[in-house]
Amino acid sequence: MAAWKVAVDRDSCLGTGICVVYAPDTFAHDEEAKAVVVGPPEPLDTVRTAVEGCPTRALRWTDDATEPPVADHERR
């Protein structure tokens, strides 16, 4: 399974804080009130909620896969 990461499109980020609310150990705001990835990723479901909840779609999955990672309980 490929390792996954999340990237922030700083041009799209408005600093709403949704990602920080849902995944506070993974995201924070910098001095410009833009989201930054600060730590090792939290459980996949937690980070997925933050990514999907971003109102500006400033968060995106980065890896070799063409689809977002799948949580263990979603595997068939």
mmCIF file with all atom_site columns, C-alpha atoms in Angstrom:
data_model
loop_
_atom_site.group_PDB
_atom_site.id
_atom_site.type_symbol
_atom_site.label_atom_id
_atom_site.label_alt_id
_atom_site.label_comp_id
_atom_site.label_asym_id
_atom_site.label_entity_id
_atom_site.label_seq_id
_atom_site.pdbx_PDB_ins_code
_atom_site.Cartn_x
_atom_site.Cartn_y
_atom_site.Cartn_z
_atom_site.occupancy
_atom_site.B_iso_or_equiv
_atom_site.pdbx_formal_charge
_atom_site.auth_seq_id
_atom_site.auth_comp_id
_atom_site.auth_asym_id
_atom_site.auth_atom_id
_atom_site.pdbx_PDB_model_num
ATOM 1  C CA . MET A 1 1  ? 0.000   0.000  0.000  1.00 0.00 ? 1  MET A CA 1
ATOM 2  C CA . ALA A 1 2  ? 1.363   3.436  -0.924 1.00 0.00 ? 2  ALA A CA 1
ATOM 3  C CA . ALA A 1 3  ? 2.080   5.939  1.792  1.00 0.00 ? 3  ALA A CA 1
ATOM 4  C CA . TRP A 1 4  ? -0.247  8.879  1.733  1.00 0.00 ? 4  TRP A CA 1
ATOM 5  C CA . LYS A 1 5  ? 0.158   12.514 2.632  1.00 0.00 ? 5  LYS A CA 1
ATOM 6  C CA . VAL A 1 6  ? -1.962  15.616 2.542  1.00 0.00 ? 6  VAL A CA 1
ATOM 7  C CA . ALA A 1 7  ? -0.918  18.870 0.892  1.00 0.00 ? 7  ALA A CA 1
ATOM 8  C CA . VAL A 1 8  ? -2.345  22.358 1.330  1.00 0.00 ? 8  VAL A CA 1
ATOM 9  C CA . ASP A 1 9  ? -3.004  24.630 -1.640 1.00 0.00 ? 9  ASP A CA 1
ATOM 10 C CA . ARG A 1 10 ? -2.137  27.893 0.069  1.00 0.00 ? 10 ARG A CA 1
ATOM 11 C CA . ASP A 1 11 ? -3.709  29.959 -2.701 1.00 0.00 ? 11 ASP A CA 1
ATOM 12 C CA . SER A 1 12 ? -7.074  28.287 -2.085 1.00 0.00 ? 12 SER A CA 1
ATOM 13 C CA . CYS A 1 13 ? -6.903  28.172 1.715  1.00 0.00 ? 13 CYS A CA 1
ATOM 14 C CA . LEU A 1 14 ? -9.009  30.823 3.439  1.00 0.00 ? 14 LEU A CA 1
ATOM 15 C CA . GLY A 1 15 ? -8.092  29.748 6.963  1.00 0.00 ? 15 GLY A CA 1
ATOM 16 C CA . THR A 1 16 ? -11.575 28.597 7.944  1.00 0.00 ? 16 THR A CA 1
ATOM 17 C CA . GLY A 1 17 ? -10.082 26.179 10.468 1.00 0.00 ? 17 GLY A CA 1
ATOM 18 C CA . ILE A 1 18 ? -12.216 23.183 9.566  1.00 0.00 ? 18 ILE A CA 1
ATOM 19 C CA . CYS A 1 19 ? -9.110  21.025 9.140  1.00 0.00 ? 19 CYS A CA 1
ATOM 20 C CA . VAL A 1 20 ? -7.762  22.120 12.527 1.00 0.00 ? 20 VAL A CA 1
ATOM 21 C CA . VAL A 1 21 ? -11.077 21.303 14.197 1.00 0.00 ? 21 VAL A CA 1
ATOM 22 C CA . TYR A 1 22 ? -11.294 17.823 12.678 1.00 0.00 ? 22 TYR A CA 1
ATOM 23 C CA . ALA A 1 23 ? -7.597  16.876 12.761 1.00 0.00 ? 23 ALA A CA 1
ATOM 24 C CA . PRO A 1 24 ? -5.757  19.115 15.244 1.00 0.00 ? 24 PRO A CA 1
ATOM 25 C CA . ASP A 1 25 ? -2.695  16.871 15.464 1.00 0.00 ? 25 ASP A CA 1
ATOM 26 C CA . THR A 1 26 ? -2.223  17.010 11.687 1.00 0.00 ? 26 THR A CA 1
ATOM 27 C CA . PHE A 1 27 ? -3.162  20.608 10.810 1.00 0.00 ? 27 PHE A CA 1
ATOM 28 C CA . ALA A 1 28 ? -2.544  24.051 12.293 1.00 0.00 ? 28 ALA A CA 1
ATOM 29 C CA . HIS A 1 29 ? -2.645  27.662 11.137 1.00 0.00 ? 29 HIS A CA 1
ATOM 30 C CA . ASP A 1 30 ? 0.508   29.606 10.401 1.00 0.00 ? 30 ASP A CA 1
ATOM 31 C CA . GLU A 1 31 ? 1.123   33.327 10.896 1.00 0.00 ? 31 GLU A CA 1
ATOM 32 C CA . GLU A 1 32 ? -0.952  34.067 7.770  1.00 0.00 ? 32 GLU A CA 1
ATOM 33 C CA . ALA A 1 33 ? -3.889  32.027 9.130  1.00 0.00 ? 33 ALA A CA 1
ATOM 34 C CA . LYS A 1 34 ? -3.353  29.458 6.375  1.00 0.00 ? 34 LYS A CA 1
ATOM 35 C CA . ALA A 1 35 ? -3.475  25.726 7.028  1.00 0.00 ? 35 ALA A CA 1
ATOM 36 C CA . VAL A 1 36 ? -0.215  23.825 7.349  1.00 0.00 ? 36 VAL A CA 1
ATOM 37 C CA . VAL A 1 37 ? 0.504   20.159 7.957  1.00 0.00 ? 37 VAL A CA 1
ATOM 38 C CA . VAL A 1 38 ? 2.295   19.996 11.308 1.00 0.00 ? 38 VAL A CA 1
ATOM 39 C CA . GLY A 1 39 ? 2.520   16.433 12.403 1.00 0.00 ? 39 GLY A CA 1
ATOM 40 C CA . PRO A 1 40 ? 2.298   12.849 11.515 1.00 0.00 ? 40 PRO A CA 1
ATOM 41 C CA . PRO A 1 41 ? -1.092  12.033 10.126 1.00 0.00 ? 41 PRO A CA 1
ATOM 42 C CA . GLU A 1 42 ? -3.844  11.061 12.479 1.00 0.00 ? 42 GLU A CA 1
ATOM 43 C CA . PRO A 1 43 ? -5.969  8.020  11.698 1.00 0.00 ? 43 PRO A CA 1
ATOM 44 C CA . LEU A 1 44 ? -7.049  7.976  8.075  1.00 0.00 ? 44 LEU A CA 1
ATOM 45 C CA . ASP A 1 45 ? -10.738 8.536  8.853  1.00 0.00 ? 45 ASP A CA 1
ATOM 46 C CA . THR A 1 46 ? -9.892  11.649 10.873 1.00 0.00 ? 46 THR A CA 1
ATOM 47 C CA . VAL A 1 47 ? -7.781  13.192 8.128  1.00 0.00 ? 47 VAL A CA 1
ATOM 48 C CA . ARG A 1 48 ? -10.304 12.175 5.457  1.00 0.00 ? 48 ARG A CA 1
ATOM 49 C CA . THR A 1 49 ? -13.018 14.075 7.372  1.00 0.00 ? 49 THR A CA 1
ATOM 50 C CA . ALA A 1 50 ? -10.791 17.162 7.449  1.00 0.00 ? 50 ALA A CA 1
ATOM 51 C CA . VAL A 1 51 ? -9.977  16.917 3.728  1.00 0.00 ? 51 VAL A CA 1
ATOM 52 C CA . GLU A 1 52 ? -13.596 16.378 2.731  1.00 0.00 ? 52 GLU A CA 1
ATOM 53 C CA . GLY A 1 53 ? -14.790 19.137 5.072  1.00 0.00 ? 53 GLY A CA 1
ATOM 54 C CA . CYS A 1 54 ? -12.562 21.842 3.616  1.00 0.00 ? 54 CYS A CA 1
ATOM 55 C CA . PRO A 1 55 ? -14.973 24.354 2.060  1.00 0.00 ? 55 PRO A CA 1
ATOM 56 C CA . THR A 1 56 ? -12.408 25.612 -0.458 1.00 0.00 ? 56 THR A CA 1
ATOM 57 C CA . ARG A 1 57 ? -10.970 22.177 -1.351 1.00 0.00 ? 57 ARG A CA 1
ATOM 58 C CA . ALA A 1 58 ? -7.521  23.471 -0.402 1.00 0.00 ? 58 ALA A CA 1
ATOM 59 C CA . LEU A 1 59 ? -6.510  20.066 0.969  1.00 0.00 ? 59 LEU A CA 1
ATOM 60 C CA . ARG A 1 60 ? -5.570  17.233 -1.346 1.00 0.00 ? 60 ARG A CA 1
ATOM 61 C CA . TRP A 1 61 ? -4.155  13.738 -1.095 1.00 0.00 ? 61 TRP A CA 1
ATOM 62 C CA . THR A 1 62 ? -0.650  13.272 -2.435 1.00 0.00 ? 62 THR A CA 1
ATOM 63 C CA . ASP A 1 63 ? 0.805   9.909  -3.389 1.00 0.00 ? 63 ASP A CA 1
ATOM 64 C CA . ASP A 1 64 ? 1.084   7.695  -6.414 1.00 0.00 ? 64 ASP A CA 1
ATOM 65 C CA . ALA A 1 65 ? -2.538  6.611  -6.229 1.00 0.00 ? 65 ALA A CA 1
ATOM 66 C CA . THR A 1 66 ? -5.214  8.203  -8.375 1.00 0.00 ? 66 THR A CA 1
ATOM 67 C CA . GLU A 1 67 ? -7.797  7.865  -5.607 1.00 0.00 ? 67 GLU A CA 1
ATOM 68 C CA . PRO A 1 68 ? -7.689  8.908  -1.947 1.00 0.00 ? 68 PRO A CA 1
ATOM 69 C CA . PRO A 1 69 ? -6.515  6.239  0.472  1.00 0.00 ? 69 PRO A CA 1
ATOM 70 C CA . VAL A 1 70 ? -9.079  3.742  1.677  1.00 0.00 ? 70 VAL A CA 1
ATOM 71 C CA . ALA A 1 71 ? -9.582  2.998  5.360  1.00 0.00 ? 71 ALA A CA 1
ATOM 72 C CA . ASP A 1 72 ? -9.300  -0.632 6.428  1.00 0.00 ? 72 ASP A CA 1
ATOM 73 C CA . HIS A 1 73 ? -13.031 -0.914 7.133  1.00 0.00 ? 73 HIS A CA 1
ATOM 74 C CA . GLU A 1 74 ? -13.774 0.280  3.570  1.00 0.00 ? 74 GLU A CA 1
ATOM 75 C CA . ARG A 1 75 ? -11.701 -2.434 1.876  1.00 0.00 ? 75 ARG A CA 1
ATOM 76 C CA . ARG A 1 76 ? -13.535 -5.242 0.124  1.00 0.00 ? 76 ARG A CA 1
#
